[in-house]
């Protein structure tokens, strides 16, 4: 069964600190992996999308990594800001049938 | 561009009533997706359309749910009859046809069925 597991479930960090979110998946065959940011009360917004051949991709202070061999991805937030408080969702698209499998998300709270 | 537009933003209804959620995708986007999000189950894909044609509706929970896309600029998701367990936030998203393209989500419709 295709699964996407994210950890931790929630995270509290101080403003200015870095943090790393993890995503492990079992989706196979694999097409791409996406990270979304979802602010409270809003729809998800795409941060990065990576295909099989990409190891890292950045979007401002957000850097995603992908290890397709171990089926692991991480999202690193550098110099966190209060506006980074949100849920971060890892989504994996399979190559067969284009199915999307969603992780449960990591809720990040940045405190001043 | 105004982005993906959804209406209503909030809906409160009684069990057994019909509920219709509406979505206007971004102009020029060929694919449209309906999602449901709950605390327990997270985000779930219900159905998606390519060029107004339903491609995969395997996520639709049961026959009470139906979705239509009569033209490239409008889609509806209907629940009839609604049940309390349908309470959730329903998102519509659109993208260009290529599966590598980014999906753009609407603000969602928060549905509460009493």
JSON list of C-alpha atoms in Angstrom, two decimals:
[
{"chain": "A", "resi": 1, "resn": "UNK", "atom": "CA", "xyz": [0.00, 0.00, 0.00]},
{"chain": "A", "resi": 2, "resn": "UNK", "atom": "CA", "xyz": [1.31, 3.43, -0.94]},
{"chain": "A", "resi": 3, "resn": "UNK", "atom": "CA", "xyz": [2.02, 5.49, 2.15]},
{"chain": "A", "resi": 4, "resn": "UNK", "atom": "CA", "xyz": [3.62, 8.81, 3.04]},
{"chain": "A", "resi": 5, "resn": "UNK", "atom": "CA", "xyz": [4.72, 9.27, 6.64]},
{"chain": "A", "resi": 6, "resn": "UNK", "atom": "CA", "xyz": [5.80, 12.63, 8.00]},
{"chain": "A", "resi": 7, "resn": "UNK", "atom": "CA", "xyz": [7.65, 13.44, 11.17]},
{"chain": "A", "resi": 8, "resn": "UNK", "atom": "CA", "xyz": [7.46, 15.04, 13.56]},
{"chain": "A", "resi": 9, "resn": "UNK", "atom": "CA", "xyz": [3.71, 15.61, 13.80]},
{"chain": "A", "resi": 10, "resn": "UNK", "atom": "CA", "xyz": [4.31, 19.00, 15.32]},
{"chain": "A", "resi": 11, "resn": "UNK", "atom": "CA", "xyz": [7.24, 21.20, 16.07]},
{"chain": "A", "resi": 12, "resn": "UNK", "atom": "CA", "xyz": [7.85, 24.38, 18.06]},
{"chain": "A", "resi": 13, "resn": "UNK", "atom": "CA", "xyz": [10.92, 26.46, 17.27]},
{"chain": "A", "resi": 14, "resn": "UNK", "atom": "CA", "xyz": [12.19, 29.89, 18.16]},
{"chain": "A", "resi": 15, "resn": "UNK", "atom": "CA", "xyz": [12.27, 32.60, 15.57]},
{"chain": "A", "resi": 16, "resn": "UNK", "atom": "CA", "xyz": [15.57, 32.66, 13.72]},
{"chain": "A", "resi": 17, "resn": "UNK", "atom": "CA", "xyz": [16.33, 28.98, 14.30]},
{"chain": "A", "resi": 18, "resn": "UNK", "atom": "CA", "xyz": [16.52, 26.30, 11.64]},
{"chain": "A", "resi": 19, "resn": "UNK", "atom": "CA", "xyz": [14.44, 23.14, 11.50]},
{"chain": "A", "resi": 20, "resn": "UNK", "atom": "CA", "xyz": [14.10, 20.03, 9.36]},
{"chain": "A", "resi": 21, "resn": "UNK", "atom": "CA", "xyz": [10.94, 18.10, 8.56]},
{"chain": "A", "resi": 22, "resn": "UNK", "atom": "CA", "xyz": [11.03, 14.51, 7.38]},
{"chain": "A", "resi": 23, "resn": "UNK", "atom": "CA", "xyz": [8.98, 12.60, 4.82]},
{"chain": "A", "resi": 24, "resn": "UNK", "atom": "CA", "xyz": [9.28, 8.86, 4.17]},
{"chain": "A", "resi": 25, "resn": "UNK", "atom": "CA", "xyz": [7.28, 7.19, 1.44]},
{"chain": "A", "resi": 26, "resn": "UNK", "atom": "CA", "xyz": [6.61, 3.77, -0.01]},
{"chain": "A", "resi": 27, "resn": "UNK", "atom": "CA", "xyz": [5.02, 4.94, -3.27]},
{"chain": "A", "resi": 28, "resn": "UNK", "atom": "CA", "xyz": [6.37, 2.96, -6.19]},
{"chain": "A", "resi": 29, "resn": "UNK", "atom": "CA", "xyz": [6.87, 3.54, -9.03]},
{"chain": "A", "resi": 30, "resn": "UNK", "atom": "CA", "xyz": [7.62, 7.15, -8.23]},
{"chain": "A", "resi": 31, "resn": "UNK", "atom": "CA", "xyz": [7.04, 10.23, -10.37]},
{"chain": "A", "resi": 32, "resn": "UNK", "atom": "CA", "xyz": [7.58, 13.26, -8.18]},
{"chain": "A", "resi": 33, "resn": "UNK", "atom": "CA", "xyz": [7.48, 14.57, -4.62]},
{"chain": "A", "resi": 34, "resn": "UNK", "atom": "CA", "xyz": [6.01, 17.88, -3.57]},
{"chain": "A", "resi": 35, "resn": "UNK", "atom": "CA", "xyz": [6.10, 19.95, -0.42]},
{"chain": "A", "resi": 36, "resn": "UNK", "atom": "CA", "xyz": [3.18, 22.23, 0.33]},
{"chain": "A", "resi": 37, "resn": "UNK", "atom": "CA", "xyz": [2.76, 24.91, 2.99]},
{"chain": "A", "resi": 38, "resn": "UNK", "atom": "CA", "xyz": [-0.71, 25.38, 4.40]},
{"chain": "A", "resi": 39, "resn": "UNK", "atom": "CA", "xyz": [-1.49, 28.38, 6.56]},
{"chain": "A", "resi": 40, "resn": "UNK", "atom": "CA", "xyz": [-4.40, 28.05, 8.95]},
{"chain": "A", "resi": 41, "resn": "UNK", "atom": "CA", "xyz": [-7.69, 28.55, 7.16]},
{"chain": "A", "resi": 42, "resn": "UNK", "atom": "CA", "xyz": [-6.13, 28.60, 3.71]},
{"chain": "A", "resi": 43, "resn": "UNK", "atom": "CA", "xyz": [-5.45, 26.20, 0.89]},
{"chain": "A", "resi": 44, "resn": "UNK", "atom": "CA", "xyz": [-2.03, 24.57, 0.46]},
{"chain": "A", "resi": 45, "resn": "UNK", "atom": "CA", "xyz": [0.61, 26.46, -1.49]},
{"chain": "A", "resi": 46, "resn": "UNK", "atom": "CA", "xyz": [3.31, 24.63, -3.41]},
{"chain": "A", "resi": 47, "resn": "UNK", "atom": "CA", "xyz": [6.87, 25.11, -2.16]},
{"chain": "A", "resi": 48, "resn": "UNK", "atom": "CA", "xyz": [8.86, 22.62, -4.23]},
{"chain": "A", "resi": 49, "resn": "UNK", "atom": "CA", "xyz": [8.42, 19.77, -6.64]},
{"chain": "A", "resi": 50, "resn": "UNK", "atom": "CA", "xyz": [11.16, 17.24, -7.31]},
{"chain": "A", "resi": 51, "resn": "UNK", "atom": "CA", "xyz": [11.41, 14.43, -9.79]},
{"chain": "A", "resi": 52, "resn": "UNK", "atom": "CA", "xyz": [13.39, 11.23, -9.50]},
{"chain": "A", "resi": 53, "resn": "UNK", "atom": "CA", "xyz": [16.61, 12.76, -10.78]},
{"chain": "A", "resi": 54, "resn": "UNK", "atom": "CA", "xyz": [16.63, 15.79, -8.48]},
{"chain": "A", "resi": 55, "resn": "UNK", "atom": "CA", "xyz": [18.37, 15.68, -5.11]},
{"chain": "A", "resi": 56, "resn": "UNK", "atom": "CA", "xyz": [17.71, 19.15, -3.84]},
{"chain": "A", "resi": 57, "resn": "UNK", "atom": "CA", "xyz": [15.57, 22.16, -4.64]},
{"chain": "A", "resi": 58, "resn": "UNK", "atom": "CA", "xyz": [15.32, 25.51, -2.92]},
{"chain": "A", "resi": 59, "resn": "UNK", "atom": "CA", "xyz": [12.61, 28.12, -2.66]},
{"chain": "A", "resi": 60, "resn": "UNK", "atom": "CA", "xyz": [13.90, 31.03, -0.65]},
{"chain": "A", "resi": 61, "resn": "UNK", "atom": "CA", "xyz": [14.56, 29.86, 2.90]},
{"chain": "A", "resi": 62, "resn": "UNK", "atom": "CA", "xyz": [13.02, 26.46, 2.14]},
{"chain": "A", "resi": 63, "resn": "UNK", "atom": "CA", "xyz": [15.28, 23.68, 0.87]},
{"chain": "A", "resi": 64, "resn": "UNK", "atom": "CA", "xyz": [13.94, 20.26, 0.02]},
{"chain": "A", "resi": 65, "resn": "UNK", "atom": "CA", "xyz": [16.09, 17.17, -0.45]},
{"chain": "A", "resi": 66, "resn": "UNK", "atom": "CA", "xyz": [15.20, 13.85, -1.99]},
{"chain": "A", "resi": 67, "resn": "UNK", "atom": "CA", "xyz": [16.84, 10.46, -1.76]},
{"chain": "A", "resi": 68, "resn": "UNK", "atom": "CA", "xyz": [14.91, 8.27, -4.16]},
{"chain": "A", "resi": 69, "resn": "UNK", "atom": "CA", "xyz": [16.92, 5.20, -3.18]},
{"chain": "A", "resi": 70, "resn": "UNK", "atom": "CA", "xyz": [15.89, 5.32, 0.46]},
{"chain": "A", "resi": 71, "resn": "UNK", "atom": "CA", "xyz": [12.56, 6.94, -0.38]},
{"chain": "A", "resi": 72, "resn": "UNK", "atom": "CA", "xyz": [13.15, 9.84, 1.98]},
{"chain": "A", "resi": 73, "resn": "UNK", "atom": "CA", "xyz": [12.74, 13.58, 1.66]},
{"chain": "A", "resi": 74, "resn": "UNK", "atom": "CA", "xyz": [13.34, 16.44, 4.00]},
{"chain": "A", "resi": 75, "resn": "UNK", "atom": "CA", "xyz": [12.31, 20.07, 4.10]},
{"chain": "A", "resi": 76, "resn": "UNK", "atom": "CA", "xyz": [14.75, 22.43, 5.78]},
{"chain": "A", "resi": 77, "resn": "UNK", "atom": "CA", "xyz": [13.63, 25.85, 6.95]},
{"chain": "A", "resi": 78, "resn": "UNK", "atom": "CA", "xyz": [16.48, 28.31, 7.47]},
{"chain": "A", "resi": 79, "resn": "UNK", "atom": "CA", "xyz": [16.29, 31.27, 9.83]},
{"chain": "A", "resi": 80, "resn": "UNK", "atom": "CA", "xyz": [12.65, 30.69, 10.64]},
{"chain": "A", "resi": 81, "resn": "UNK", "atom": "CA", "xyz": [10.20, 33.57, 10.73]},
{"chain": "A", "resi": 82, "resn": "UNK", "atom": "CA", "xyz": [6.86, 33.90, 12.47]},
{"chain": "A", "resi": 83, "resn": "UNK", "atom": "CA", "xyz": [5.19, 33.59, 9.07]},
{"chain": "A", "resi": 84, "resn": "UNK", "atom": "CA", "xyz": [6.60, 30.09, 8.73]},
{"chain": "A", "resi": 85, "resn": "UNK", "atom": "CA", "xyz": [4.04, 28.90, 11.27]},
{"chain": "A", "resi": 86, "resn": "UNK", "atom": "CA", "xyz": [1.91, 26.54, 9.21]},
{"chain": "A", "resi": 87, "resn": "UNK", "atom": "CA", "xyz": [1.36, 22.91, 8.32]},
{"chain": "A", "resi": 88, "resn": "UNK", "atom": "CA", "xyz": [3.79, 21.40, 5.83]},
{"chain": "A", "resi": 89, "resn": "UNK", "atom": "CA", "xyz": [2.47, 18.58, 3.71]},
{"chain": "A", "resi": 90, "resn": "UNK", "atom": "CA", "xyz": [4.52, 16.07, 1.74]},
{"chain": "A", "resi": 91, "resn": "UNK", "atom": "CA", "xyz": [2.78, 14.68, -1.34]},
{"chain": "A", "resi": 92, "resn": "UNK", "atom": "CA", "xyz": [4.11, 11.88, -3.54]},
{"chain": "A", "resi": 93, "resn": "UNK", "atom": "CA", "xyz": [2.83, 11.22, -7.03]},
{"chain": "A", "resi": 94, "resn": "UNK", "atom": "CA", "xyz": [3.12, 7.71, -8.34]},
{"chain": "A", "resi": 95, "resn": "UNK", "atom": "CA", "xyz": [4.10, 7.03, -11.92]},
{"chain": "A", "resi": 96, "resn": "UNK", "atom": "CA", "xyz": [1.31, 4.51, -12.35]},
{"chain": "A", "resi": 97, "resn": "UNK", "atom": "CA", "xyz": [-2.05, 6.23, -12.74]},
{"chain": "A", "resi": 98, "resn": "UNK", "atom": "CA", "xyz": [-0.75, 9.57, -11.45]},
{"chain": "A", "resi": 99, "resn": "UNK", "atom": "CA", "xyz": [-2.17, 8.92, -7.99]},
{"chain": "A", "resi": 100, "resn": "UNK", "atom": "CA", "xyz": [-1.30, 11.42, -5.28]},
{"chain": "A", "resi": 101, "resn": "UNK", "atom": "CA", "xyz": [-0.55, 10.13, -1.80]},
{"chain": "A", "resi": 102, "resn": "UNK", "atom": "CA", "xyz": [-0.59, 12.69, 0.98]},
{"chain": "A", "resi": 103, "resn": "UNK", "atom": "CA", "xyz": [1.32, 12.75, 4.22]},
{"chain": "A", "resi": 104, "resn": "UNK", "atom": "CA", "xyz": [-0.41, 13.76, 7.41]},
{"chain": "A", "resi": 105, "resn": "UNK", "atom": "CA", "xyz": [1.56, 16.97, 7.63]},
{"chain": "A", "resi": 106, "resn": "UNK", "atom": "CA", "xyz": [3.86, 18.54, 10.19]},
{"chain": "A", "resi": 107, "resn": "UNK", "atom": "CA", "xyz": [2.48, 21.48, 12.12]},
{"chain": "A", "resi": 108, "resn": "UNK", "atom": "CA", "xyz": [5.20, 24.07, 12.75]},
{"chain": "A", "resi": 109, "resn": "UNK", "atom": "CA", "xyz": [4.86, 26.85, 15.28]},
{"chain": "A", "resi": 110, "resn": "UNK", "atom": "CA", "xyz": [7.49, 29.58, 15.30]},
{"chain": "A", "resi": 111, "resn": "UNK", "atom": "CA", "xyz": [7.64, 31.53, 18.55]},
{"chain": "A", "resi": 112, "resn": "UNK", "atom": "CA", "xyz": [9.25, 34.95, 18.98]},
{"chain": "B", "resi": 1, "resn": "UNK", "atom": "CA", "xyz": [-5.27, 36.59, -11.87]},
{"chain": "B", "resi": 2, "resn": "UNK", "atom": "CA", "xyz": [-7.73, 36.04, -9.01]},
{"chain": "B", "resi": 3, "resn": "UNK", "atom": "CA", "xyz": [-6.59, 32.48, -8.46]},
{"chain": "B", "resi": 4, "resn": "UNK", "atom": "CA", "xyz": [-8.93, 29.58, -7.88]},
{"chain": "B", "resi": 5, "resn": "UNK", "atom": "CA", "xyz": [-12.28, 30.81, -6.62]},
{"chain": "B", "resi": 6, "resn": "UNK", "atom": "CA", "xyz": [-14.53, 28.72, -4.42]},
{"chain": "B", "resi": 7, "resn": "UNK", "atom": "CA", "xyz": [-17.98, 29.40, -3.06]},
{"chain": "B", "resi": 8, "resn": "UNK", "atom": "CA", "xyz": [-19.40, 29.43, -0.57]},
{"chain": "B", "resi": 9, "resn": "UNK", "atom": "CA", "xyz": [-16.53, 29.88, 1.88]},
{"chain": "B", "resi": 10, "resn": "UNK", "atom": "CA", "xyz": [-18.60, 28.50, 4.72]},
{"chain": "B", "resi": 11, "resn": "UNK", "atom": "CA", "xyz": [-21.67, 26.30, 4.70]},
{"chain": "B", "resi": 12, "resn": "UNK", "atom": "CA", "xyz": [-23.72, 25.05, 7.61]},
{"chain": "B", "resi": 13, "resn": "UNK", "atom": "CA", "xyz": [-26.54, 22.68, 6.83]},
{"chain": "B", "resi": 14, "resn": "UNK", "atom": "CA", "xyz": [-28.67, 20.02, 8.39]},
{"chain": "B", "resi": 15, "resn": "UNK", "atom": "CA", "xyz": [-28.27, 16.32, 7.83]},
{"chain": "B", "resi": 16, "resn": "UNK", "atom": "CA", "xyz": [-30.20, 15.18, 4.77]},
{"chain": "B", "resi": 17, "resn": "UNK", "atom": "CA", "xyz": [-29.94, 18.45, 2.89]},
{"chain": "B", "resi": 18, "resn": "UNK", "atom": "CA", "xyz": [-28.28, 18.82, -0.47]},
{"chain": "B", "resi": 19, "resn": "UNK", "atom": "CA", "xyz": [-25.01, 20.75, -0.56]},
{"chain": "B", "resi": 20, "resn": "UNK", "atom": "CA", "xyz": [-23.42, 22.20, -3.69]},
{"chain": "B", "resi": 21, "resn": "UNK", "atom": "CA", "xyz": [-19.89, 23.51, -3.68]},
{"chain": "B", "resi": 22, "resn": "UNK", "atom": "CA", "xyz": [-18.62, 25.59, -6.56]},
{"chain": "B", "resi": 23, "resn": "UNK", "atom": "CA", "xyz": [-15.23, 26.18, -8.10]},
{"chain": "B", "resi": 24, "resn": "UNK", "atom": "CA", "xyz": [-13.83, 28.44, -10.78]},
{"chain": "B", "resi": 25, "resn": "UNK", "atom": "CA", "xyz": [-10.33, 27.34, -11.83]},
{"chain": "B", "resi": 26, "resn": "UNK", "atom": "CA", "xyz": [-7.57, 29.64, -12.98]},
{"chain": "B", "resi": 27, "resn": "UNK", "atom": "CA", "xyz": [-8.16, 30.68, -16.56]},
{"chain": "B", "resi": 28, "resn": "UNK", "atom": "CA", "xyz": [-6.21, 28.52, -18.98]},
{"chain": "B", "resi": 29, "resn": "UNK", "atom": "CA", "xyz": [-5.73, 25.62, -16.60]},
{"chain": "B", "resi": 30, "resn": "UNK", "atom": "CA", "xyz": [-6.84, 22.29, -18.05]},
{"chain": "B", "resi": 31, "resn": "UNK", "atom": "CA", "xyz": [-6.97, 20.14, -14.94]},
{"chain": "B", "resi": 32, "resn": "UNK", "atom": "CA", "xyz": [-9.21, 20.56, -11.92]},
{"chain": "B", "resi": 33, "resn": "UNK", "atom": "CA", "xyz": [-9.12, 18.68, -8.63]},
{"chain": "B", "resi": 34, "resn": "UNK", "atom": "CA", "xyz": [-11.51, 18.33, -5.70]},
{"chain": "B", "resi": 35, "resn": "UNK", "atom": "CA", "xyz": [-10.04, 17.51, -2.27]},
{"chain": "B", "resi": 36, "resn": "UNK", "atom": "CA", "xyz": [-11.43, 16.98, 1.19]},
{"chain": "B", "resi": 37, "resn": "UNK", "atom": "CA", "xyz": [-9.45, 17.73, 4.34]},
{"chain": "B", "resi": 38, "resn": "UNK", "atom": "CA", "xyz": [-10.23, 16.60, 7.87]},
{"chain": "B", "resi": 39, "resn": "UNK", "atom": "CA", "xyz": [-8.17, 16.40, 11.02]},
{"chain": "B", "resi": 40, "resn": "UNK", "atom": "CA", "xyz": [-8.47, 12.64, 11.09]},
{"chain": "B", "resi": 41, "resn": "UNK", "atom": "CA", "xyz": [-7.72, 11.84, 7.46]},
{"chain": "B", "resi": 42, "resn": "UNK", "atom": "CA", "xyz": [-5.75, 14.84, 6.24]},
{"chain": "B", "resi": 43, "resn": "UNK", "atom": "CA", "xyz": [-6.02, 15.79, 2.57]},
{"chain": "B", "resi": 44, "resn": "UNK", "atom": "CA", "xyz": [-7.78, 13.32, 0.28]},
{"chain": "B", "resi": 45, "resn": "UNK", "atom": "CA", "xyz": [-8.21, 13.58, -3.48]},
{"chain": "B", "resi": 46, "resn": "UNK", "atom": "CA", "xyz": [-11.86, 13.02, -4.37]},
{"chain": "B", "resi": 47, "resn": "UNK", "atom": "CA", "xyz": [-11.88, 13.44, -8.14]},
{"chain": "B", "resi": 48, "resn": "UNK", "atom": "CA", "xyz": [-10.02, 15.20, -10.91]},
{"chain": "B", "resi": 49, "resn": "UNK", "atom": "CA", "xyz": [-10.85, 16.38, -14.39]},
{"chain": "B", "resi": 50, "resn": "UNK", "atom": "CA", "xyz": [-8.70, 16.89, -17.48]},
{"chain": "B", "resi": 51, "resn": "UNK", "atom": "CA", "xyz": [-10.24, 19.12, -20.14]},
{"chain": "B", "resi": 52, "resn": "UNK", "atom": "CA", "xyz": [-13.61, 18.90, -18.36]},
{"chain": "B", "resi": 53, "resn": "UNK", "atom": "CA", "xyz": [-13.61, 15.08, -18.43]},
{"chain": "B", "resi": 54, "resn": "UNK", "atom": "CA", "xyz": [-13.53, 13.15, -15.14]},
{"chain": "B", "resi": 55, "resn": "UNK", "atom": "CA", "xyz": [-10.35, 11.05, -15.15]},
{"chain": "B", "resi": 56, "resn": "UNK", "atom": "CA", "xyz": [-10.26, 9.46, -11.70]},
{"chain": "B", "resi": 57, "resn": "UNK", "atom": "CA", "xyz": [-13.16, 9.49, -9.27]},
{"chain": "B", "resi": 58, "resn": "UNK", "atom": "CA", "xyz": [-11.92, 6.61, -7.13]},
{"chain": "B", "resi": 59, "resn": "UNK", "atom": "CA", "xyz": [-11.60, 8.97, -4.18]},
{"chain": "B", "resi": 60, "resn": "UNK", "atom": "CA", "xyz": [-15.29, 9.85, -4.14]},
{"chain": "B", "resi": 61, "resn": "UNK", "atom": "CA", "xyz": [-16.50, 8.31, -0.89]},
{"chain": "B", "resi": 62, "resn": "UNK", "atom": "CA", "xyz": [-19.89, 7.07, -2.02]},
{"chain": "B", "resi": 63, "resn": "UNK", "atom": "CA", "xyz": [-22.80, 7.65, -4.34]},
{"chain": "B", "resi": 64, "resn": "UNK", "atom": "CA", "xyz": [-23.97, 10.61, -2.31]},
{"chain": "B", "resi": 65, "resn": "UNK", "atom": "CA", "xyz": [-21.08, 12.56, -3.83]},
{"chain": "B", "resi": 66, "resn": "UNK", "atom": "CA", "xyz": [-21.08, 13.72, -7.43]},
{"chain": "B", "resi": 67, "resn": "UNK", "atom": "CA", "xyz": [-18.99, 16.21, -9.37]},
{"chain": "B", "resi": 68, "resn": "UNK", "atom": "CA", "xyz": [-19.48, 17.91, -12.69]},
{"chain": "B", "resi": 69, "resn": "UNK", "atom": "CA", "xyz": [-17.47, 20.19, -14.91]},
{"chain": "B", "resi": 70, "resn": "UNK", "atom": "CA", "xyz": [-19.81, 21.53, -17.60]},
{"chain": "B", "resi": 71, "resn": "UNK", "atom": "CA", "xyz": [-17.15, 23.87, -19.02]},
{"chain": "B", "resi": 72, "resn": "UNK", "atom": "CA", "xyz": [-13.53, 24.86, -18.55]},
{"chain": "B", "resi": 73, "resn": "UNK", "atom": "CA", "xyz": [-14.34, 27.62, -16.08]},
{"chain": "B", "resi": 74, "resn": "UNK", "atom": "CA", "xyz": [-16.74, 25.96, -13.67]},
{"chain": "B", "resi": 75, "resn": "UNK", "atom": "CA", "xyz": [-17.10, 22.84, -11.56]},
{"chain": "B", "resi": 76, "resn": "UNK", "atom": "CA", "xyz": [-19.46, 21.69, -8.84]},
{"chain": "B", "resi": 77, "resn": "UNK", "atom": "CA", "xyz": [-19.23, 19.10, -6.10]},
{"chain": "B", "resi": 78, "resn": "UNK", "atom": "CA", "xyz": [-22.60, 17.98, -4.81]},
{"chain": "B", "resi": 79, "resn": "UNK", "atom": "CA", "xyz": [-23.45, 15.99, -1.71]},
{"chain": "B", "resi": 80, "resn": "UNK", "atom": "CA", "xyz": [-26.97, 14.60, -1.55]},
{"chain": "B", "resi": 81, "resn": "UNK", "atom": "CA", "xyz": [-28.05, 13.77, 1.09]},
{"chain": "B", "resi": 82, "resn": "UNK", "atom": "CA", "xyz": [-25.42, 15.24, 3.39]},
{"chain": "B", "resi": 83, "resn": "UNK", "atom": "CA", "xyz": [-24.37, 13.55, 6.62]},
{"chain": "B", "resi": 84, "resn": "UNK", "atom": "CA", "xyz": [-22.49, 14.85, 9.68]},
{"chain": "B", "resi": 85, "resn": "UNK", "atom": "CA", "xyz": [-19.41, 12.83, 8.71]},
{"chain": "B", "resi": 86, "resn": "UNK", "atom": "CA", "xyz": [-19.18, 14.91, 5.54]},
{"chain": "B", "resi": 87, "resn": "UNK", "atom": "CA", "xyz": [-18.13, 17.89, 7.66]},
{"chain": "B", "resi": 88, "resn": "UNK", "atom": "CA", "xyz": [-14.74, 18.96, 6.38]},
{"chain": "B", "resi": 89, "resn": "UNK", "atom": "CA", "xyz": [-12.94, 21.59, 4.34]},
{"chain": "B", "resi": 90, "resn": "UNK", "atom": "CA", "xyz": [-13.33, 21.00, 0.63]},
{"chain": "B", "resi": 91, "resn": "UNK", "atom": "CA", "xyz": [-10.62, 22.37, -1.63]},
{"chain": "B", "resi": 92, "resn": "UNK", "atom": "CA", "xyz": [-10.62, 22.86, -5.35]},
{"chain": "B", "resi": 93, "resn": "UNK", "atom": "CA", "xyz": [-7.30, 23.09, -7.19]},
{"chain": "B", "resi": 94, "resn": "UNK", "atom": "CA", "xyz": [-6.33, 23.63, -10.80]},
{"chain": "B", "resi": 95, "resn": "UNK", "atom": "CA", "xyz": [-3.21, 23.31, -12.90]},
{"chain": "B", "resi": 96, "resn": "UNK", "atom": "CA", "xyz": [-1.99, 23.18, -16.45]},
{"chain": "B", "resi": 97, "resn": "UNK", "atom": "CA", "xyz": [-2.31, 19.73, -17.98]},
{"chain": "B", "resi": 98, "resn": "UNK", "atom": "CA", "xyz": [1.23, 18.53, -17.39]},
{"chain": "B", "resi": 99, "resn": "UNK", "atom": "CA", "xyz": [1.43, 16.46, -14.23]},
{"chain": "B", "resi": 100, "resn": "UNK", "atom": "CA", "xyz": [4.71, 18.16, -13.39]},
{"chain": "B", "resi": 101, "resn": "UNK", "atom": "CA", "xyz": [2.99, 21.48, -13.08]},
{"chain": "B", "resi": 102, "resn": "UNK", "atom": "CA", "xyz": [2.06, 23.02, -9.75]},
{"chain": "B", "resi": 103, "resn": "UNK", "atom": "CA", "xyz": [-1.47, 22.72, -8.47]},
{"chain": "B", "resi": 104, "resn": "UNK", "atom": "CA", "xyz": [-2.98, 25.96, -7.25]},
{"chain": "B", "resi": 105, "resn": "UNK", "atom": "CA", "xyz": [-5.48, 25.59, -4.46]},
{"chain": "B", "resi": 106, "resn": "UNK", "atom": "CA", "xyz": [-8.53, 27.67, -3.74]},
{"chain": "B", "resi": 107, "resn": "UNK", "atom": "CA", "xyz": [-9.32, 28.97, -0.25]},
{"chain": "B", "resi": 108, "resn": "UNK", "atom": "CA", "xyz": [-11.61, 26.04, 0.49]},
{"chain": "B", "resi": 109, "resn": "UNK", "atom": "CA", "xyz": [-15.21, 25.66, 1.59]},
{"chain": "B", "resi": 110, "resn": "UNK", "atom": "CA", "xyz": [-15.69, 24.82, 5.25]},
{"chain": "B", "resi": 111, "resn": "UNK", "atom": "CA", "xyz": [-18.71, 22.53, 5.49]},
{"chain": "B", "resi": 112, "resn": "UNK", "atom": "CA", "xyz": [-20.49, 21.70, 8.71]},
{"chain": "B", "resi": 113, "resn": "UNK", "atom": "CA", "xyz": [-23.35, 19.24, 8.60]},
{"chain": "B", "resi": 114, "resn": "UNK", "atom": "CA", "xyz": [-25.41, 19.20, 11.78]}
]
